[in-house]
PDB file of C-alpha atoms in Angstrom:
ATOM      1  CA  ASP A   1     191.941  94.740 319.314  1.00 72.00           C
ATOM      2  CA  ASP A   2     193.190  96.325 322.703  1.00 76.00           C
ATOM      3  CA  ALA A   3     192.461  92.457 324.073  1.00 72.00           C
ATOM      4  CA  LEU A   4     195.175  91.115 321.224  1.00 70.00           C
ATOM      5  CA  ARG A   5     197.579  93.630 322.193  1.00 72.00           C
ATOM      6  CA  GLU A   6     197.770  92.862 325.427  1.00 72.00           C
ATOM      7  CA  MET A   7     197.699  89.197 325.230  1.00 68.00           C
ATOM      8  CA  ARG A   8     200.836  89.770 322.416  1.00 67.00           C
ATOM      9  CA  ASP A   9     202.798  91.537 324.396  1.00 68.00           C
ATOM     10  CA  ASN A  10     202.497  88.823 327.846  1.00 68.00           C
ATOM     11  CA  LEU A  11     202.646  86.212 325.298  1.00 60.00           C
ATOM     12  CA  SER A  12     204.717  83.588 326.862  1.00 55.00           C
ATOM     13  CA  SER A  13     205.307  79.268 326.349  1.00 49.00           C
ATOM     14  CA  ASP A  14     204.093  78.583 329.034  1.00 50.00           C
ATOM     15  CA  SER A  15     200.364  80.734 328.326  1.00 55.00           C
ATOM     16  CA  GLU A  16     200.076  79.238 324.835  1.00 58.00           C
ATOM     17  CA  PHE A  17     197.327  77.248 325.864  1.00 59.00           C
ATOM     18  CA  VAL A  18     195.495  80.031 327.970  1.00 59.00           C
ATOM     19  CA  THR A  19     196.172  82.577 324.543  1.00 60.00           C
ATOM     20  CA  THR A  20     194.727  80.094 322.272  1.00 64.00           C
ATOM     21  CA  ASP A  21     191.294  79.384 324.282  1.00 66.00           C
ATOM     22  CA  ALA A  22     191.275  83.564 324.925  1.00 62.00           C
ATOM     23  CA  LEU A  23     191.360  83.771 320.856  1.00 61.00           C
ATOM     24  CA  THR A  24     188.978  80.607 319.943  1.00 70.00           C
ATOM     25  CA  SER A  25     186.567  82.581 322.238  1.00 73.00           C
ATOM     26  CA  ILE A  26     187.658  86.145 320.666  1.00 72.00           C
ATOM     27  CA  GLU A  27     186.803  84.385 317.411  1.00 76.00           C
ATOM     28  CA  GLU A  28     183.380  82.895 318.477  1.00 79.00           C
ATOM     29  CA  ARG A  29     182.843  86.233 320.162  1.00 79.00           C
ATOM     30  CA  ALA A  30     183.309  88.123 317.139  1.00 79.00           C
ATOM     31  CA  ALA A  31     181.179  85.754 314.954  1.00 82.00           C
ATOM     32  CA  ALA A  32     178.376  86.329 317.332  1.00 83.00           C
ATOM     33  CA  ALA A  33     178.591  89.573 317.438  1.00 84.00           C
ATOM     34  CA  ASP A  34     178.690  89.702 313.098  1.00 85.00           C
ATOM     35  CA  LYS A  35     175.905  88.215 313.279  1.00 87.00           C
ATOM     36  CA  ALA A  36     174.305  90.256 316.242  1.00 87.00           C
ATOM     37  CA  ALA A  37     175.195  93.255 313.861  1.00 87.00           C
ATOM     38  CA  TRP A  38     173.595  91.558 310.774  1.00 89.00           C
ATOM     39  CA  VAL A  39     170.341  90.767 312.156  1.00 89.00           C
ATOM     40  CA  VAL A  40     169.917  94.174 313.875  1.00 89.00           C
ATOM     41  CA  PHE A  41     171.259  95.343 310.514  1.00 87.00           C
ATOM     42  CA  ALA A  42     168.202  93.680 308.600  1.00 89.00           C
ATOM     43  CA  GLY A  43     165.720  93.873 311.436  1.00 88.00           C
ATOM     44  CA  GLY A  44     166.641  97.732 310.969  1.00 86.00           C
ATOM     45  CA  LEU A  45     165.987  97.736 307.111  1.00 86.00           C
ATOM     46  CA  LEU A  46     162.976  95.620 307.601  1.00 88.00           C
ATOM     47  CA  CYS A  47     161.391  98.484 310.422  1.00 86.00           C
ATOM     48  CA  PHE A  48     163.586 101.312 307.944  1.00 81.00           C
ATOM     49  CA  GLY A  49     160.962 100.215 305.065  1.00 80.00           C
ATOM     50  CA  LEU A  50     158.121  99.487 307.334  1.00 81.00           C
ATOM     51  CA  TYR A  51     158.430 102.783 308.290  1.00 74.00           C
ATOM     52  CA  LEU A  52     158.886 103.858 304.962  1.00 73.00           C
ATOM     53  CA  PHE A  53     155.577 102.051 303.567  1.00 73.00           C
ATOM     54  CA  ILE A  54     153.624 103.562 306.636  1.00 70.00           C
ATOM     55  CA  LEU A  55     154.795 107.260 306.172  1.00 65.00           C
ATOM     56  CA  ASN A  56     154.228 106.707 302.196  1.00 68.00           C
ATOM     57  CA  TRP A  57     150.627 105.026 302.697  1.00 64.00           C
ATOM     58  CA  HIS A  58     149.774 106.992 305.681  1.00 63.00           C
ATOM     59  CA  ILE A  59     151.327 110.536 305.289  1.00 66.00           C
ATOM     60  CA  VAL A  60     152.897 110.916 301.473  1.00 65.00           C
ATOM     61  CA  ARG A  61     150.636 109.654 299.957  1.00 67.00           C
ATOM     62  CA  PRO A  62     147.501 111.531 301.299  1.00 68.00           C
ATOM     63  CA  VAL A  63     149.774 114.880 301.472  1.00 66.00           C
ATOM     64  CA  ARG A  64     150.692 114.250 297.179  1.00 68.00           C
ATOM     65  CA  TRP A  65     146.994 113.832 296.709  1.00 65.00           C
ATOM     66  CA  THR A  66     146.390 116.777 298.716  1.00 67.00           C
ATOM     67  CA  ALA A  67     149.108 118.879 296.735  1.00 65.00           C
ATOM     68  CA  GLN A  68     147.835 117.310 293.182  1.00 67.00           C
ATOM     69  CA  LYS A  69     144.155 118.120 294.398  1.00 65.00           C
ATOM     70  CA  LEU A  70     145.224 121.920 295.143  1.00 63.00           C
ATOM     71  CA  GLU A  71     146.973 121.931 292.012  1.00 66.00           C
ATOM     72  CA  GLU A  72     143.781 120.809 289.553  1.00 66.00           C
ATOM     73  CA  ILE A  73     141.656 123.662 291.476  1.00 62.00           C
ATOM     74  CA  GLN A  74     144.309 126.348 290.658  1.00 61.00           C
ATOM     75  CA  GLN A  75     144.055 124.746 286.784  1.00 60.00           C
ATOM     76  CA  GLY A  76     140.222 124.615 287.212  1.00 59.00           C
ATOM     77  CA  SER A  77     139.988 120.674 286.904  1.00 61.00           C
ATOM     78  CA  LEU A  78     138.359 119.907 289.934  1.00 55.00           C
ATOM     79  CA  HIS A  79     137.591 116.162 289.482  1.00 59.00           C
ATOM     80  CA  GLY A  80     139.018 113.093 291.371  1.00 58.00           C
ATOM     81  CA  THR A  81     138.266 110.618 294.018  1.00 61.00           C
ATOM     82  CA  MET A  82     139.887 111.074 297.540  1.00 59.00           C
ATOM     83  CA  PRO A  83     141.793 108.290 298.331  1.00 58.00           C
ATOM     84  CA  VAL A  84     141.720 105.954 301.507  1.00 56.00           C
ATOM     85  CA  ILE A  85     142.719 107.953 304.434  1.00 61.00           C
ATOM     86  CA  ARG A  86     143.655 106.674 307.888  1.00 58.00           C
ATOM     87  CA  ILE A  87     145.180 109.595 309.886  1.00 59.00           C
ATOM     88  CA  SER A  88     141.532 111.526 310.995  1.00 63.00           C
ATOM     89  CA  GLU A  89     142.982 115.075 310.453  1.00 59.00           C
ATOM     90  CA  MET A  90     144.378 114.250 307.096  1.00 61.00           C
ATOM     91  CA  TYR A  91     141.528 112.792 306.409  1.00 59.00           C
ATOM     92  CA  ASN A  92     139.505 115.851 307.224  1.00 63.00           C
ATOM     93  CA  VAL A  93     141.655 118.339 304.975  1.00 63.00           C
ATOM     94  CA  GLY A  94     140.941 116.008 302.099  1.00 64.00           C
ATOM     95  CA  LEU A  95     137.154 115.707 303.085  1.00 64.00           C
ATOM     96  CA  LEU A  96     137.626 119.664 302.973  1.00 68.00           C
ATOM     97  CA  LEU A  97     138.888 120.050 299.726  1.00 66.00           C
ATOM     98  CA  ASP A  98     136.488 117.333 298.115  1.00 68.00           C
ATOM     99  CA  ARG A  99     133.735 119.632 299.150  1.00 69.00           C
ATOM    100  CA  PHE A 100     135.703 122.785 298.527  1.00 67.00           C
ATOM    101  CA  SER A 101     136.316 121.423 294.873  1.00 68.00           C
ATOM    102  CA  GLU A 102     132.358 120.367 294.637  1.00 67.00           C
ATOM    103  CA  HIS A 103     131.600 123.754 295.845  1.00 66.00           C
ATOM    104  CA  LEU A 104     134.071 125.695 293.438  1.00 66.00           C
ATOM    105  CA  VAL A 105     131.996 123.331 290.323  1.00 65.00           C
ATOM    106  CA  GLU A 106     128.715 125.252 291.350  1.00 73.00           C
ATOM    107  CA  LEU A 107     131.157 128.954 291.851  1.00 73.00           C
ATOM    108  CA  TYR A 108     132.318 128.191 288.193  1.00 68.00           C
ATOM    109  CA  SER A 109     129.240 127.136 286.817  1.00 72.00           C
ATOM    110  CA  HIS A 110     127.722 130.693 288.685  1.00 75.00           C
ATOM    111  CA  ALA A 111     130.600 132.171 287.288  1.00 73.00           C
ATOM    112  CA  SER A 112     129.795 131.427 284.220  1.00 73.00           C
ATOM    113  CA  GLN A 113     126.181 131.824 283.806  1.00 78.00           C
ATOM    114  CA  LEU A 114     126.710 135.149 285.616  1.00 78.00           C
ATOM    115  CA  GLU A 115     129.283 136.331 282.692  1.00 79.00           C
ATOM    116  CA  GLU A 116     126.862 135.643 279.822  1.00 77.00           C
ATOM    117  CA  ASP A 117     124.100 137.293 282.266  1.00 77.00           C
ATOM    118  CA  ALA A 118     126.777 140.395 282.459  1.00 76.00           C
ATOM    119  CA  ALA A 119     127.615 139.722 278.838  1.00 76.00           C
ATOM    120  CA  GLY A 120     124.120 140.206 277.268  1.00 75.00           C
ATOM    121  CA  LYS A 121     123.335 142.946 279.976  1.00 78.00           C
ATOM    122  CA  ARG A 122     126.359 145.111 278.295  1.00 76.00           C
ATOM    123  CA  ASP A 123     125.299 144.561 274.760  1.00 75.00           C
ATOM    124  CA  LEU A 124     121.629 145.389 276.064  1.00 72.00           C
ATOM    125  CA  GLU A 125     122.962 148.624 277.559  1.00 73.00           C
ATOM    126  CA  ASN A 126     124.967 149.712 274.944  1.00 74.00           C
ATOM    127  CA  LEU A 127     121.859 149.178 272.304  1.00 72.00           C
ATOM    128  CA  MET A 128     119.933 151.219 274.374  1.00 69.00           C
ATOM    129  CA  ARG A 129     122.389 154.069 274.729  1.00 73.00           C
ATOM    130  CA  THR A 130     122.244 154.047 270.934  1.00 77.00           C
ATOM    131  CA  VAL A 131     118.518 153.958 270.292  1.00 72.00           C
ATOM    132  CA  PHE A 132     118.212 156.423 273.481  1.00 72.00           C
ATOM    133  CA  GLN A 133     120.830 158.695 271.352  1.00 72.00           C
ATOM    134  CA  ALA A 134     120.293 157.916 267.941  1.00 69.00           C
ATOM    135  CA  SER A 135     116.202 158.198 268.264  1.00 74.00           C
ATOM    136  CA  LEU A 136     114.176 160.496 266.831  1.00 72.00           C
ATOM    137  CA  ASP A 137     111.906 160.304 269.766  1.00 80.00           C
ATOM    138  CA  GLY A 138     112.211 162.618 272.644  1.00 83.00           C
ATOM    139  CA  TYR A 139     113.582 160.477 276.140  1.00 83.00           C
ATOM    140  CA  ALA A 140     113.652 162.540 279.159  1.00 83.00           C
ATOM    141  CA  VAL A 141     114.995 160.715 282.805  1.00 84.00           C
ATOM    142  CA  TRP A 142     113.519 162.645 285.790  1.00 79.00           C
ATOM    143  CA  SER A 143     112.750 162.771 289.433  1.00 82.00           C
ATOM    144  CA  MET A 144     110.926 165.076 291.910  1.00 79.00           C
ATOM    145  CA  GLU A 145     114.405 167.175 291.573  1.00 78.00           C
ATOM    146  CA  GLY A 146     113.796 168.184 288.233  1.00 79.00           C
ATOM    147  CA  ILE A 147     115.236 165.978 284.587  1.00 80.00           C
ATOM    148  CA  LEU A 148     118.216 164.568 284.913  1.00 81.00           C
ATOM    149  CA  VAL A 149     118.902 163.308 281.350  1.00 81.00           C
ATOM    150  CA  ALA A 150     117.266 163.810 277.870  1.00 83.00           C
ATOM    151  CA  ASN A 151     117.856 162.757 274.472  1.00 83.00           C
ATOM    152  CA  PRO A 152     119.012 164.351 271.558  1.00 83.00           C
ATOM    153  CA  GLY A 153     115.880 163.441 270.168  1.00 82.00           C
ATOM    154  CA  LEU A 154     113.676 165.369 272.840  1.00 80.00           C
ATOM    155  CA  LEU A 155     116.373 168.224 272.674  1.00 80.00           C
ATOM    156  CA  ARG A 156     115.954 168.861 269.082  1.00 80.00           C
ATOM    157  CA  PHE A 157     111.829 168.541 269.287  1.00 78.00           C
ATOM    158  CA  VAL A 158     111.820 171.709 271.261  1.00 80.00           C
ATOM    159  CA  GLY A 159     114.476 173.505 269.700  1.00 81.00           C
ATOM    160  CA  LEU A 160     117.032 173.182 272.744  1.00 80.00           C
ATOM    161  CA  ASN A 161     120.661 171.896 273.643  1.00 77.00           C
ATOM    162  CA  THR A 162     121.015 170.513 277.019  1.00 77.00           C
ATOM    163  CA  PRO A 163     119.149 168.825 279.595  1.00 74.00           C
ATOM    164  CA  GLU A 164     119.904 172.582 281.994  1.00 77.00           C
ATOM    165  CA  GLU A 165     118.064 174.397 279.559  1.00 78.00           C
ATOM    166  CA  LEU A 166     115.040 172.405 279.595  1.00 75.00           C
ATOM    167  CA  ASN A 167     114.567 172.433 282.891  1.00 72.00           C
ATOM    168  CA  GLU A 168     115.062 175.922 283.245  1.00 74.00           C
ATOM    169  CA  LYS A 169     112.057 176.727 280.270  1.00 73.00           C
ATOM    170  CA  ARG A 170     110.200 173.561 281.279  1.00 69.00           C
ATOM    171  CA  GLU A 171     107.461 175.779 282.405  1.00 68.00           C
ATOM    172  CA  SER A 172     107.601 178.198 279.323  1.00 67.00           C
ATOM    173  CA  LEU A 173     107.430 174.903 276.762  1.00 71.00           C
ATOM    174  CA  GLY A 174     104.265 174.003 278.711  1.00 65.00           C
ATOM    175  CA  LEU A 175     105.522 170.855 280.659  1.00 68.00           C
ATOM    176  CA  SER A 176     103.262 169.723 282.924  1.00 64.00           C
ATOM    177  CA  SER A 177     103.045 171.458 286.852  1.00 63.00           C
ATOM    178  CA  TRP A 178     105.098 170.481 289.658  1.00 61.00           C
ATOM    179  CA  ASP A 179     101.621 169.484 291.083  1.00 65.00           C
ATOM    180  CA  GLU A 180     101.133 167.313 288.451  1.00 74.00           C
ATOM    181  CA  LEU A 181     103.907 165.601 287.998  1.00 76.00           C
ATOM    182  CA  GLY A 182     104.227 165.024 291.475  1.00 79.00           C
ATOM    183  CA  ASP A 183     100.684 162.939 290.941  1.00 80.00           C
ATOM    184  CA  ILE A 184     101.926 161.614 288.158  1.00 81.00           C
ATOM    185  CA  TYR A 185     105.623 160.334 289.758  1.00 82.00           C
ATOM    186  CA  ALA A 186     103.669 159.227 292.679  1.00 82.00           C
ATOM    187  CA  LYS A 187     101.410 156.937 290.375  1.00 82.00           C
ATOM    188  CA  VAL A 188     104.607 155.641 288.372  1.00 83.00           C
ATOM    189  CA  THR A 189     106.922 154.942 290.928  1.00 79.00           C
ATOM    190  CA  ALA A 190     104.649 152.561 293.018  1.00 80.00           C
ATOM    191  CA  GLY A 191     104.374 150.680 289.141  1.00 75.00           C
ATOM    192  CA  GLY A 192     101.840 151.823 287.375  1.00 77.00           C
ATOM    193  CA  THR A 193     102.488 153.641 283.630  1.00 81.00           C
ATOM    194  CA  HIS A 194     100.659 156.773 282.268  1.00 83.00           C
ATOM    195  CA  ARG A 195     100.140 158.085 278.723  1.00 84.00           C
ATOM    196  CA  LYS A 196      98.685 161.363 277.943  1.00 83.00           C
ATOM    197  CA  GLU A 197      98.769 163.395 274.710  1.00 82.00           C
ATOM    198  CA  LEU A 198     100.883 166.329 275.337  1.00 80.00           C
ATOM    199  CA  LEU A 199     100.625 170.043 273.971  1.00 81.00           C
ATOM    200  CA  ILE A 200     104.372 171.533 273.843  1.00 80.00           C
ATOM    201  CA  ARG A 201     105.113 174.960 272.325  1.00 79.00           C
ATOM    202  CA  SER A 202     108.871 175.059 271.127  1.00 78.00           C
ATOM    203  CA  VAL A 203     111.450 177.401 271.496  1.00 78.00           C
ATOM    204  CA  SER A 204     110.518 179.073 268.340  1.00 77.00           C
ATOM    205  CA  GLY A 205     106.833 179.630 269.539  1.00 78.00           C
ATOM    206  CA  GLU A 206     105.415 176.349 267.177  1.00 79.00           C
ATOM    207  CA  ASN A 207     102.703 173.760 268.839  1.00 81.00           C
ATOM    208  CA  LEU A 208     104.163 170.900 269.058  1.00 82.00           C
ATOM    209  CA  PRO A 209     101.316 167.672 269.723  1.00 84.00           C
ATOM    210  CA  CYS A 210     102.906 164.756 270.821  1.00 84.00           C
ATOM    211  CA  GLU A 211     101.985 161.576 272.818  1.00 86.00           C
ATOM    212  CA  VAL A 212     103.478 160.963 276.472  1.00 85.00           C
ATOM    213  CA  THR A 213     104.376 157.532 278.169  1.00 87.00           C
ATOM    214  CA  TYR A 214     105.715 157.536 281.497  1.00 87.00           C
ATOM    215  CA  LEU A 215     107.665 154.372 283.211  1.00 87.00           C
ATOM    216  CA  PRO A 216     109.054 153.547 286.417  1.00 87.00           C
ATOM    217  CA  ILE A 217     112.879 153.382 286.088  1.00 85.00           C
ATOM    218  CA  ASN A 218     116.015 153.298 288.789  1.00 84.00           C
ATOM    219  CA  PHE A 219     118.315 155.688 287.421  1.00 82.00           C
ATOM    220  CA  ARG A 220     121.542 156.306 289.419  1.00 80.00           C
ATOM    221  CA  GLY A 221     120.214 154.269 292.578  1.00 80.00           C
ATOM    222  CA  MET A 222     116.986 156.893 292.475  1.00 83.00           C
ATOM    223  CA  SER A 223     113.350 155.629 291.861  1.00 83.00           C
ATOM    224  CA  CYS A 224     112.923 158.071 288.701  1.00 86.00           C
ATOM    225  CA  VAL A 225     110.103 158.066 285.783  1.00 86.00           C
ATOM    226  CA  LEU A 226     110.779 157.746 282.061  1.00 84.00           C
ATOM    227  CA  SER A 227     108.848 159.968 279.620  1.00 84.00           C
ATOM    228  CA  TYR A 228     108.759 158.975 276.347  1.00 84.00           C
ATOM    229  CA  PHE A 229     107.773 161.818 273.857  1.00 85.00           C
ATOM    230  CA  ARG A 230     106.061 161.005 270.560  1.00 84.00           C
ATOM    231  CA  ASP A 231     105.775 163.079 267.877  1.00 83.00           C
ATOM    232  CA  ILE A 232     101.809 162.895 266.580  1.00 85.00           C
ATOM    233  CA  ARG A 233     101.996 166.018 264.416  1.00 84.00           C
ATOM    234  CA  MET A 234     101.738 163.974 261.203  1.00 86.00           C
ATOM    235  CA  GLN A 235      99.153 162.077 262.923  1.00 85.00           C
ATOM    236  CA  LYS A 236      97.331 165.069 263.505  1.00 85.00           C
ATOM    237  CA  ARG A 237      97.495 166.782 260.470  1.00 87.00           C
ATOM    238  CA  THR A 238      96.057 162.799 259.354  1.00 90.00           C
ATOM    239  CA  GLU A 239      93.237 162.764 261.182  1.00 88.00           C
ATOM    240  CA  GLU A 240      92.331 166.180 260.546  1.00 89.00           C
ATOM    241  CA  GLU A 241      92.795 165.314 256.829  1.00 91.00           C
ATOM    242  CA  LEU A 242      90.844 162.212 257.276  1.00 93.00           C
ATOM    243  CA  ARG A 243      87.950 164.490 258.695  1.00 92.00           C
ATOM    244  CA  PHE A 244      87.749 166.947 256.346  1.00 93.00           C
ATOM    245  CA  ALA A 245      87.497 164.233 253.711  1.00 93.00           C
ATOM    246  CA  LYS A 246      84.802 162.774 256.009  1.00 92.00           C
ATOM    247  CA  ASP A 247      82.784 165.601 256.011  1.00 91.00           C
ATOM    248  CA  ALA A 248      83.564 166.366 252.434  1.00 91.00           C
ATOM    249  CA  ALA A 249      82.444 162.483 251.875  1.00 88.00           C
ATOM    250  CA  GLU A 250      79.217 162.962 253.487  1.00 85.00           C
ATOM    251  CA  GLN A 251      78.262 166.249 252.072  1.00 88.00           C
ATOM    252  CA  ALA A 252      78.844 164.925 248.638  1.00 86.00           C
ATOM    253  CA  ALA A 253      76.451 161.837 249.811  1.00 80.00           C
ATOM    254  CA  LYS A 254      73.908 164.381 250.940  1.00 81.00           C
ATOM    255  CA  VAL A 255      74.076 166.638 248.039  1.00 84.00           C
ATOM    256  CA  LYS A 256      73.728 163.304 245.692  1.00 81.00           C
ATOM    257  CA  SER A 257      70.671 162.021 247.782  1.00 78.00           C
ATOM    258  CA  ASP A 258      69.160 165.300 247.453  1.00 81.00           C
ATOM    259  CA  PHE A 259      69.566 165.156 243.802  1.00 83.00           C
ATOM    260  CA  LEU A 260      68.386 161.766 243.311  1.00 78.00           C
ATOM    261  CA  ALA A 261      65.274 162.393 245.561  1.00 78.00           C
ATOM    262  CA  ARG A 262      64.509 165.637 243.569  1.00 82.00           C
ATOM    263  CA  MET A 263      64.779 164.514 240.190  1.00 82.00           C
ATOM    264  CA  SER A 264      63.063 161.393 240.445  1.00 79.00           C
ATOM    265  CA  HIS A 265      60.383 163.402 242.330  1.00 79.00           C
ATOM    266  CA  GLU A 266      60.515 165.516 238.964  1.00 84.00           C
ATOM    267  CA  ILE A 267      60.845 162.406 236.640  1.00 84.00           C
ATOM    268  CA  ARG A 268      58.067 161.049 238.320  1.00 81.00           C
ATOM    269  CA  THR A 269      55.483 163.769 238.233  1.00 84.00           C
ATOM    270  CA  PRO A 270      55.268 163.685 234.456  1.00 87.00           C
ATOM    271  CA  MET A 271      55.584 159.918 234.088  1.00 85.00           C
ATOM    272  CA  ASN A 272      51.903 159.578 235.912  1.00 86.00           C
ATOM    273  CA  GLY A 273      50.959 162.129 233.497  1.00 88.00           C
ATOM    274  CA  VAL A 274      51.971 159.626 230.999  1.00 88.00           C
ATOM    275  CA  LEU A 275      50.638 156.705 232.159  1.00 88.00           C
ATOM    276  CA  GLY A 276      47.209 158.631 232.583  1.00 90.00           C
ATOM    277  CA  LEU A 277      47.043 160.054 229.730  1.00 90.00           C
ATOM    278  CA  THR A 278      48.008 156.428 228.288  1.00 89.00           C
ATOM    279  CA  HIS A 279      45.230 155.273 229.969  1.00 88.00           C
ATOM    280  CA  LEU A 280      42.719 157.586 228.841  1.00 89.00           C
ATOM    281  CA  ALA A 281      43.823 156.828 225.543  1.00 89.00           C
ATOM    282  CA  LEU A 282      43.168 153.039 225.922  1.00 88.00           C
ATOM    283  CA  GLU A 283      39.874 153.385 227.301  1.00 88.00           C
ATOM    284  CA  ASN A 284      38.561 155.396 224.383  1.00 87.00           C
ATOM    285  CA  SER A 285      38.968 151.813 221.892  1.00 84.00           C
ATOM    286  CA  PRO A 286      41.728 153.399 219.639  1.00 87.00           C
ATOM    287  CA  PRO A 287      42.731 151.475 216.115  1.00 90.00           C
ATOM    288  CA  PRO A 288      44.592 148.329 216.931  1.00 88.00           C
ATOM    289  CA  SER A 289      47.718 149.684 215.426  1.00 86.00           C
ATOM    290  CA  GLN A 290      47.363 152.878 217.620  1.00 88.00           C
ATOM    291  CA  LYS A 291      46.629 150.394 220.602  1.00 88.00           C
ATOM    292  CA  MET A 292      49.709 148.204 220.151  1.00 90.00           C
ATOM    293  CA  TYR A 293      51.888 151.452 220.274  1.00 90.00           C
ATOM    294  CA  LEU A 294      49.808 152.857 223.390  1.00 89.00           C
ATOM    295  CA  GLU A 295      49.961 149.412 225.218  1.00 90.00           C
ATOM    296  CA  LYS A 296      54.101 149.521 224.932  1.00 92.00           C
ATOM    297  CA  ILE A 297      54.097 153.286 225.687  1.00 91.00           C
ATOM    298  CA  GLN A 298      51.673 152.362 229.178  1.00 89.00           C
ATOM    299  CA  ALA A 299      54.390 149.337 229.391  1.00 91.00           C
ATOM    300  CA  SER A 300      57.415 150.978 229.623  1.00 92.00           C
ATOM    301  CA  ALA A 301      56.020 154.302 231.177  1.00 89.00           C
ATOM    302  CA  ARG A 302      55.704 151.414 234.036  1.00 89.00           C
ATOM    303  CA  ILE A 303      59.228 150.136 233.702  1.00 91.00           C
ATOM    304  CA  LEU A 304      60.693 153.475 233.784  1.00 89.00           C
ATOM    305  CA  LEU A 305      58.229 154.697 236.785  1.00 86.00           C
ATOM    306  CA  GLY A 306      59.600 151.444 238.962  1.00 88.00           C
ATOM    307  CA  VAL A 307      63.257 152.639 237.792  1.00 88.00           C
ATOM    308  CA  ILE A 308      62.495 155.645 239.450  1.00 86.00           C
ATOM    309  CA  ASN A 309      60.678 154.093 242.146  1.00 84.00           C
ATOM    310  CA  ASP A 310      63.870 152.235 242.963  1.00 85.00           C
ATOM    311  CA  ILE A 311      66.111 155.413 243.204  1.00 83.00           C
ATOM    312  CA  LEU A 312      63.376 156.808 245.595  1.00 82.00           C
ATOM    313  CA  ASP A 313      64.308 154.000 247.891  1.00 82.00           C
ATOM    314  CA  PHE A 314      68.250 154.008 247.682  1.00 81.00           C
ATOM    315  CA  SER A 315      68.264 158.147 248.814  1.00 78.00           C
ATOM    316  CA  LYS A 316      65.434 156.963 251.755  1.00 79.00           C
ATOM    317  CA  MET A 317      68.274 154.251 252.503  1.00 81.00           C
ATOM    318  CA  GLU A 318      71.460 156.747 252.298  1.00 76.00           C
ATOM    319  CA  SER A 319      68.832 159.606 254.246  1.00 74.00           C
ATOM    320  CA  GLY A 320      68.515 157.047 256.783  1.00 77.00           C
ATOM    321  CA  LYS A 321      64.206 157.242 256.277  1.00 77.00           C
ATOM    322  CA  PHE A 322      63.957 153.860 254.505  1.00 77.00           C
ATOM    323  CA  HIS A 323      61.006 151.590 256.457  1.00 80.00           C
ATOM    324  CA  LEU A 324      60.147 147.823 255.306  1.00 82.00           C
ATOM    325  CA  GLU A 325      56.600 147.193 254.894  1.00 83.00           C
ATOM    326  CA  ARG A 326      54.376 144.253 256.070  1.00 90.00           C
ATOM    327  CA  ALA A 327      52.990 142.192 252.683  1.00 90.00           C
ATOM    328  CA  ARG A 328      51.886 139.176 251.159  1.00 93.00           C
ATOM    329  CA  PHE A 329      53.908 137.923 248.312  1.00 90.00           C
ATOM    330  CA  SER A 330      54.002 134.926 246.030  1.00 90.00           C
TER     331      SER A 330
END
């Protein structure tokens, strides 16, 4: 434009041809410049497009995948395939995210299992707490420092209200001495169990037979012993009644055996007399009718004597004095 203004200002007739040539040269140069500009613009546009493609393929795409992967991890969706990444740093980041998602899958699985185990443990603890509080049997957790906790069943059993009272009156209740408890504690905490019968005296002075089972337990971070007290008063009364019933039955059996033995001997003596006299009467050649009567009397007496002998055998069996004889028979 500046060159054209200068040429316009200096325009004259003698320089018309020079001016025309100059304008033609300027036009050609402008066309060449315009063409070069379009070439440069097209090349720049192509380079920019190529740059955008490379940027999108090698940077934007991996970054987008990384952001999407992080969002999926946040939402708990841990499945996805890592794209092809050419940049080593981005590839390492993607590889770390992929491995991290795999570890999260394992962690979620373990967390779910742990949650189920924790829920089961809580349910079991609630159940055991309910049983501990409502059981009619006695439970006590203790260490060598004293009784730590006791359930209401044990406190009712001995007639007390608190575990502190149980600690204070332990010896008066007839519980084991500390020396004996020390032996039990050492045996049980080493992994064993111990069971014995114990006679406890209640606060009112009543004797309370019970069976105590000692089991190892970890309580409040300490190695302790769980004592399970089972009331066996009913069992002892039943055993006593059974012993009395057994003695009475044995006495009745002995009386019966003595009665059968005496009765059999008393009956067999006159029966032998009947058989002997019948035998003597048959030897005196009685009349036929009397002989028939005597033979029937003799047969009946022998049958009755056999019954008496059998009763004696049963009496010997019951008294333990029965012996078998070895003899030939048909």
